[in-house]
Amino acid sequence: MAIQPEVISRPDLELSVVIPIYNEEGNIETLYEELTAALESIGREYEIIAVNDGSQDRSYQMLNGLQTRDSRWHVIHFRRNFGQTAAMAAGFDAARGEIVVTIDADLQNDPRDIERILDKFEEGYDIVSGWRQNRKEPLFLRRIPSIIANRLISRTTGIRLHDYGCTLKAYHFDVVKGVQLYGELHRFIPALASQMGVRVAEVPVKDRARHWGSSKYGFNRTFKVILDLIAVMFLLSYFNRPVYVFGAAGIMVGTVGALLGLYLTVFKLLTENKIGDRPLLQLAVLLMVLGVQFISTGIVADMIMRTYHESQHKPIYFIRERRRSASRYEENVPLPM
Ligand code: UDP
Ligand code: MG
């Protein structure tokens, strides 16, 4: 029997820290010490959710050891390597904290920065993102692609962040439970959450060199990120009613085609000229067919979105808070005289 993911639907703790872990045996002990010191000095009640993403090294044994040593640690072991996004999604499902913080296991983020992130969070934000200063990574392979990606995502989503790629971030419970992740989408959570109407802030954080081991990613991640970016842009702009976008294009193109066709018809009827060999005729036909295609693609996309919303009970709105006085029809509530 497969173990079903446990999805917590109400927060009952102050803070959850989610850590994706893939072959990090050399980092786990230091991570435990630095994290425990940092979190205990903050003084909030917390839980750690360590997600072992199918590590082949001794991470399995070490995490189990930590879990028996410290009951605040929860460990989820994947059956195989599903990727960092899946690991974070598993952590989000299991998280019970009102605030959910994500951090890398390799200590490139400094756990002591969590306190400043939480302070910012308390000012009333839904997402607080770390912004790595003095990046230690190679300029051409990592930092320049990352600058371009950050600009693009910021521009298209309206959520302006300098460092989408920084794992050290804090999210409100509602945010992590509300976004659906796949691919390499974890870095786009603030963008995806922009739909929900989130308030987002940034806090500068330290960037350290990897403590032990090597990065799990190569240059080919850049391509995945670009494709994810396109998918996210599409999702965000066409989300609710794709037919509006495709339909508008269809109507415009189709109208131009129809006008050209009309012109040719009138031209043919009024003058005795042939129109069969005119390139304009081909253009008119092309545009009309294209218009019909656009509109029908829009309708199909619309139906797909409908299935998506209805089958998963996806809301089309998100509530920040609700206030209501007790109903006068409830028992024991006296009616005002
Ligand atoms: N990671 C993971 N699954 C993977 C790859 C990475 O859980 O398939 C974890 C990894 O253990 C680390 C974090 O994700 O805690 C970030 O990975 P890495 O440091 O290799 O990425 P980089 O810092 O180079 O972007
Ligand atoms: Mg790293």
XYZ file of C-alpha atoms and ligand atoms in Angstrom:
363
model
C 0.000 0.000 0.000
C 1.305 3.419 -0.883
C 1.401 5.977 1.885
C -1.064 8.739 1.071
C 0.152 12.301 1.521
C -1.305 13.927 4.567
C -2.652 17.355 3.733
C -3.147 19.595 6.750
C -5.950 22.075 6.214
C -5.780 24.267 9.328
C -2.748 25.793 11.023
C -2.213 24.839 14.651
C 1.363 25.946 15.207
C 3.295 29.184 14.790
C 6.034 28.142 12.418
C 6.927 25.324 10.013
C 10.307 25.088 8.329
C 10.359 23.012 5.135
C 13.703 21.665 3.901
C 14.184 19.753 0.631
C 17.073 17.324 0.967
C 18.845 15.375 -1.746
C 22.166 13.730 -0.922
C 23.192 16.175 1.772
C 24.733 13.807 4.342
C 27.646 16.154 4.962
C 25.367 19.094 5.715
C 22.658 17.594 7.865
C 24.411 17.747 11.235
C 25.532 21.389 10.850
C 22.113 22.246 9.470
C 20.514 20.769 12.566
C 22.764 22.732 14.890
C 22.522 26.081 13.122
C 18.801 25.790 12.594
C 18.036 24.738 16.145
C 20.135 27.577 17.549
C 18.505 30.134 15.272
C 14.937 28.963 15.852
C 15.283 28.573 19.608
C 16.572 32.104 19.894
C 13.515 33.325 17.987
C 11.453 31.567 20.594
C 8.426 30.527 18.595
C 6.875 27.128 18.682
C 8.064 25.403 15.514
C 8.239 22.192 13.551
C 10.769 21.137 10.933
C 9.606 19.177 7.923
C 12.589 17.552 6.282
C 11.736 16.013 2.937
C 14.270 13.465 1.792
C 13.961 13.526 -1.979
C 15.200 9.976 -2.593
C 18.800 10.503 -1.422
C 21.204 7.655 -2.147
C 23.658 8.566 0.610
C 23.322 8.398 4.371
C 20.784 11.239 4.552
C 18.082 8.651 5.255
C 19.719 7.296 8.407
C 20.825 10.718 9.576
C 17.370 12.246 9.269
C 15.789 9.329 11.072
C 18.384 9.822 13.800
C 17.471 13.512 14.103
C 13.810 12.662 14.228
C 14.251 10.348 17.208
C 16.484 12.896 18.912
C 14.185 15.890 18.443
C 10.425 15.476 18.298
C 10.048 18.808 16.490
C 11.505 17.140 13.398
C 9.199 15.400 10.945
C 10.777 13.418 8.165
C 9.183 12.452 4.872
C 11.162 10.036 2.688
C 10.329 9.907 -1.001
C 10.537 6.601 -2.839
C 12.838 8.103 -5.439
C 14.161 11.490 -6.505
C 11.172 13.585 -7.551
C 12.918 16.967 -7.587
C 13.090 19.980 -5.337
C 9.654 21.280 -6.294
C 7.982 17.995 -5.370
C 9.918 17.912 -2.100
C 8.719 21.392 -1.233
C 5.156 20.527 -2.204
C 5.240 17.535 0.154
C 6.482 19.819 2.915
C 3.728 22.336 2.184
C 1.068 19.646 2.322
C 2.277 18.471 5.712
C 2.976 21.908 7.207
C 0.923 22.933 10.220
C 2.465 26.355 10.803
C 0.692 29.664 10.370
C 3.955 30.781 8.735
C 5.866 28.368 6.505
C 9.549 29.042 5.889
C 11.550 27.214 3.211
C 15.307 26.868 3.370
C 17.961 24.849 1.503
C 19.760 22.046 3.259
C 23.186 23.042 1.966
C 23.497 26.040 4.304
C 23.846 28.504 1.442
C 21.151 30.359 3.333
C 21.965 31.385 6.872
C 19.315 30.185 9.353
C 19.960 33.328 11.400
C 18.297 35.334 8.622
C 14.978 33.649 9.430
C 14.420 36.031 12.315
C 14.585 39.130 10.094
C 12.282 37.491 7.581
C 9.738 36.757 10.297
C 9.965 40.310 11.623
C 9.131 41.603 8.164
C 6.319 39.066 7.882
C 4.737 40.409 11.046
C 4.373 43.797 9.394
C 1.511 42.219 7.512
C 2.830 40.414 4.448
C 1.789 37.092 2.947
C 5.155 36.326 1.381
C 8.562 37.573 2.456
C 11.367 36.636 0.116
C 15.068 36.519 0.824
C 17.206 38.550 -1.552
C 20.707 37.142 -1.686
C 23.470 39.712 -1.434
C 27.001 39.170 -2.780
C 26.139 36.020 -4.681
C 28.882 33.429 -4.626
C 27.846 31.685 -7.819
C 29.462 31.894 -11.296
C 28.527 35.059 -13.164
C 27.722 33.759 -16.629
C 26.129 30.418 -15.899
C 24.067 31.397 -12.907
C 23.800 35.069 -12.098
C 23.140 36.611 -15.509
C 20.407 34.094 -16.469
C 18.943 34.665 -13.036
C 18.879 38.470 -13.411
C 17.089 38.143 -16.755
C 14.600 35.640 -15.353
C 13.838 37.820 -12.330
C 13.183 40.842 -14.523
C 10.904 38.860 -16.834
C 8.894 37.269 -14.063
C 8.570 40.568 -12.209
C 7.373 42.353 -15.276
C 4.823 39.760 -16.333
C 3.357 39.080 -12.916
C 3.542 42.513 -11.352
C 5.178 40.960 -8.279
C 8.562 42.645 -8.333
C 11.268 40.568 -6.719
C 15.003 40.693 -7.224
C 15.557 37.088 -6.331
C 12.863 34.594 -7.209
C 15.472 31.832 -6.996
C 16.298 32.282 -3.318
C 14.809 29.364 -1.411
C 14.791 31.214 1.895
C 11.278 32.612 1.915
C 8.352 32.774 4.299
C 4.786 32.162 3.217
C 1.449 32.437 4.902
C -0.298 29.112 5.458
C -3.025 30.032 2.932
C -0.450 30.657 0.234
C 1.315 27.305 0.470
C -1.978 25.450 0.601
C -3.370 27.429 -2.321
C -0.749 26.958 -5.026
C -0.353 23.866 -7.168
C 3.261 23.007 -7.940
C 4.935 20.892 -10.598
C 8.014 21.067 -12.842
C 10.456 23.603 -11.446
C 7.637 25.834 -10.326
C 8.671 26.349 -6.720
C 10.622 29.434 -7.679
C 7.464 30.935 -9.143
C 5.319 30.629 -6.031
C 5.161 34.415 -5.479
C 4.145 34.826 -9.117
C 1.521 32.097 -8.926
C 0.262 33.524 -5.662
C -0.096 36.955 -7.261
C -3.467 35.637 -8.407
C -4.548 35.304 -4.814
C -3.758 38.959 -4.193
C -0.770 38.510 -1.913
C 1.292 41.217 -0.246
C 4.965 40.571 -0.882
C 8.138 42.010 0.652
C 11.861 41.379 0.330
C 14.592 41.185 2.928
C 18.308 41.126 2.037
C 19.906 37.885 3.214
C 23.376 36.465 3.253
C 24.567 34.135 0.499
C 27.201 31.680 1.570
C 29.208 29.174 -0.406
C 27.828 25.646 -0.318
C 28.950 24.069 2.944
C 29.551 20.556 1.627
C 28.957 18.639 -1.622
C 28.001 20.170 -4.947
C 24.979 21.760 -6.572
C 22.373 19.324 -7.885
C 21.742 21.417 -10.960
C 23.625 22.202 -14.151
C 23.059 24.671 -16.926
C 20.113 22.691 -18.293
C 18.008 23.983 -15.440
C 17.968 27.323 -17.294
C 15.920 25.780 -20.093
C 13.438 24.276 -17.683
C 13.082 27.593 -15.935
C 12.455 29.385 -19.233
C 9.759 26.871 -20.199
C 8.199 27.147 -16.761
C 8.256 30.906 -17.126
C 6.314 30.683 -20.391
C 3.824 28.308 -18.804
C 3.389 30.613 -15.816
C 2.889 33.666 -18.018
C 0.264 31.754 -19.930
C -1.441 30.481 -16.794
C -1.578 33.908 -15.231
C -2.845 35.825 -18.193
C -5.354 33.354 -19.575
C -6.339 31.803 -16.326
C -10.002 32.384 -15.840
C -11.394 32.853 -19.315
C -9.013 31.850 -22.111
C -11.775 32.420 -24.614
C -11.499 36.175 -23.999
C -7.888 36.226 -25.126
C -8.123 33.768 -28.003
C -11.552 35.014 -28.939
C -10.387 38.624 -29.211
C -7.537 37.600 -31.508
C -9.959 35.444 -33.503
C -12.487 38.224 -33.945
C -9.842 40.703 -35.063
C -8.153 38.396 -37.566
C -11.463 37.008 -38.814
C -12.929 40.475 -39.327
C -9.975 41.625 -41.403
C -10.310 38.447 -43.493
C -14.042 38.953 -43.962
C -13.566 42.592 -45.007
C -10.971 41.590 -47.572
C -13.303 38.887 -48.864
C -16.127 41.386 -49.092
C -13.955 43.817 -50.974
C -12.971 41.105 -53.466
C -16.583 40.025 -53.932
C -17.757 43.551 -54.629
C -14.782 44.107 -56.892
C -15.616 40.952 -58.839
C -19.297 41.772 -59.175
C -18.928 45.422 -60.119
C -16.033 45.127 -62.503
C -15.616 42.252 -64.874
C -12.166 41.392 -63.415
C -11.146 37.904 -62.267
C -10.058 37.549 -58.674
C -9.002 33.876 -58.748
C -5.299 34.629 -59.148
C -5.013 37.392 -56.606
C -2.773 36.866 -53.555
C -5.248 38.991 -51.607
C -7.812 36.220 -51.982
C -5.474 33.746 -50.348
C -4.830 36.190 -47.548
C -8.546 36.721 -46.997
C -9.188 32.975 -46.842
C -6.220 32.447 -44.549
C -7.353 35.137 -42.117
C -10.900 33.877 -41.968
C -9.813 30.308 -41.313
C -7.357 31.550 -38.694
C -10.091 33.541 -36.984
C -12.299 30.480 -36.694
C -9.316 28.490 -35.405
C -8.518 31.056 -32.745
C -12.050 31.173 -31.488
C -12.420 27.415 -31.348
C -9.068 27.042 -29.570
C -10.337 29.595 -27.065
C -13.502 27.626 -26.483
C -11.580 24.388 -25.998
C -9.154 26.093 -23.591
C -12.118 27.527 -21.760
C -13.613 24.085 -21.344
C -10.302 22.772 -20.027
C -10.156 25.590 -17.478
C -13.704 24.829 -16.471
C -12.856 21.191 -15.828
C -9.810 22.345 -13.903
C -11.773 24.657 -11.648
C -14.747 22.432 -11.103
C -13.042 19.075 -10.709
C -10.607 20.400 -8.130
C -13.020 22.806 -6.503
C -10.651 25.613 -7.309
C -12.052 28.902 -6.078
C -12.212 31.832 -8.458
C -11.643 34.222 -5.563
C -9.512 34.332 -2.413
C -10.534 35.812 0.923
C -8.065 37.567 3.195
C -10.259 37.515 6.281
C -13.879 37.384 7.190
C -15.708 39.209 9.956
C -19.284 38.594 10.814
C -21.459 39.141 13.842
C -23.313 36.154 15.185
C -26.594 35.529 13.431
C -29.665 36.686 15.301
C -31.351 33.461 14.253
C -28.861 31.354 16.128
C -30.025 29.932 19.405
C -29.362 31.907 22.563
C -28.639 35.124 20.750
C -31.217 37.605 22.036
C -32.829 39.788 19.441
C -32.077 43.487 19.908
C -35.000 45.218 21.570
N 17.249 19.248 -3.831
C 16.228 18.320 -3.755
N 15.978 17.531 -4.849
C 16.669 17.654 -6.009
C 17.679 18.636 -6.089
C 17.949 19.421 -4.983
O 15.576 18.184 -2.734
O 16.404 16.918 -6.943
C 17.518 20.099 -2.647
C 18.969 20.141 -2.243
O 19.270 19.084 -1.350
C 19.092 21.485 -1.586
C 18.101 22.339 -2.374
O 17.214 21.425 -2.999
O 18.664 21.463 -0.241
C 18.791 23.226 -3.412
O 19.611 22.456 -4.231
P 21.045 22.955 -4.711
O 21.790 23.524 -3.558
O 21.689 21.836 -5.448
O 20.628 24.091 -5.727
P 21.395 25.475 -5.996
O 21.705 26.079 -4.653
O 22.606 25.105 -6.756
O 20.417 26.284 -6.771
Mg 22.470 25.287 -3.046
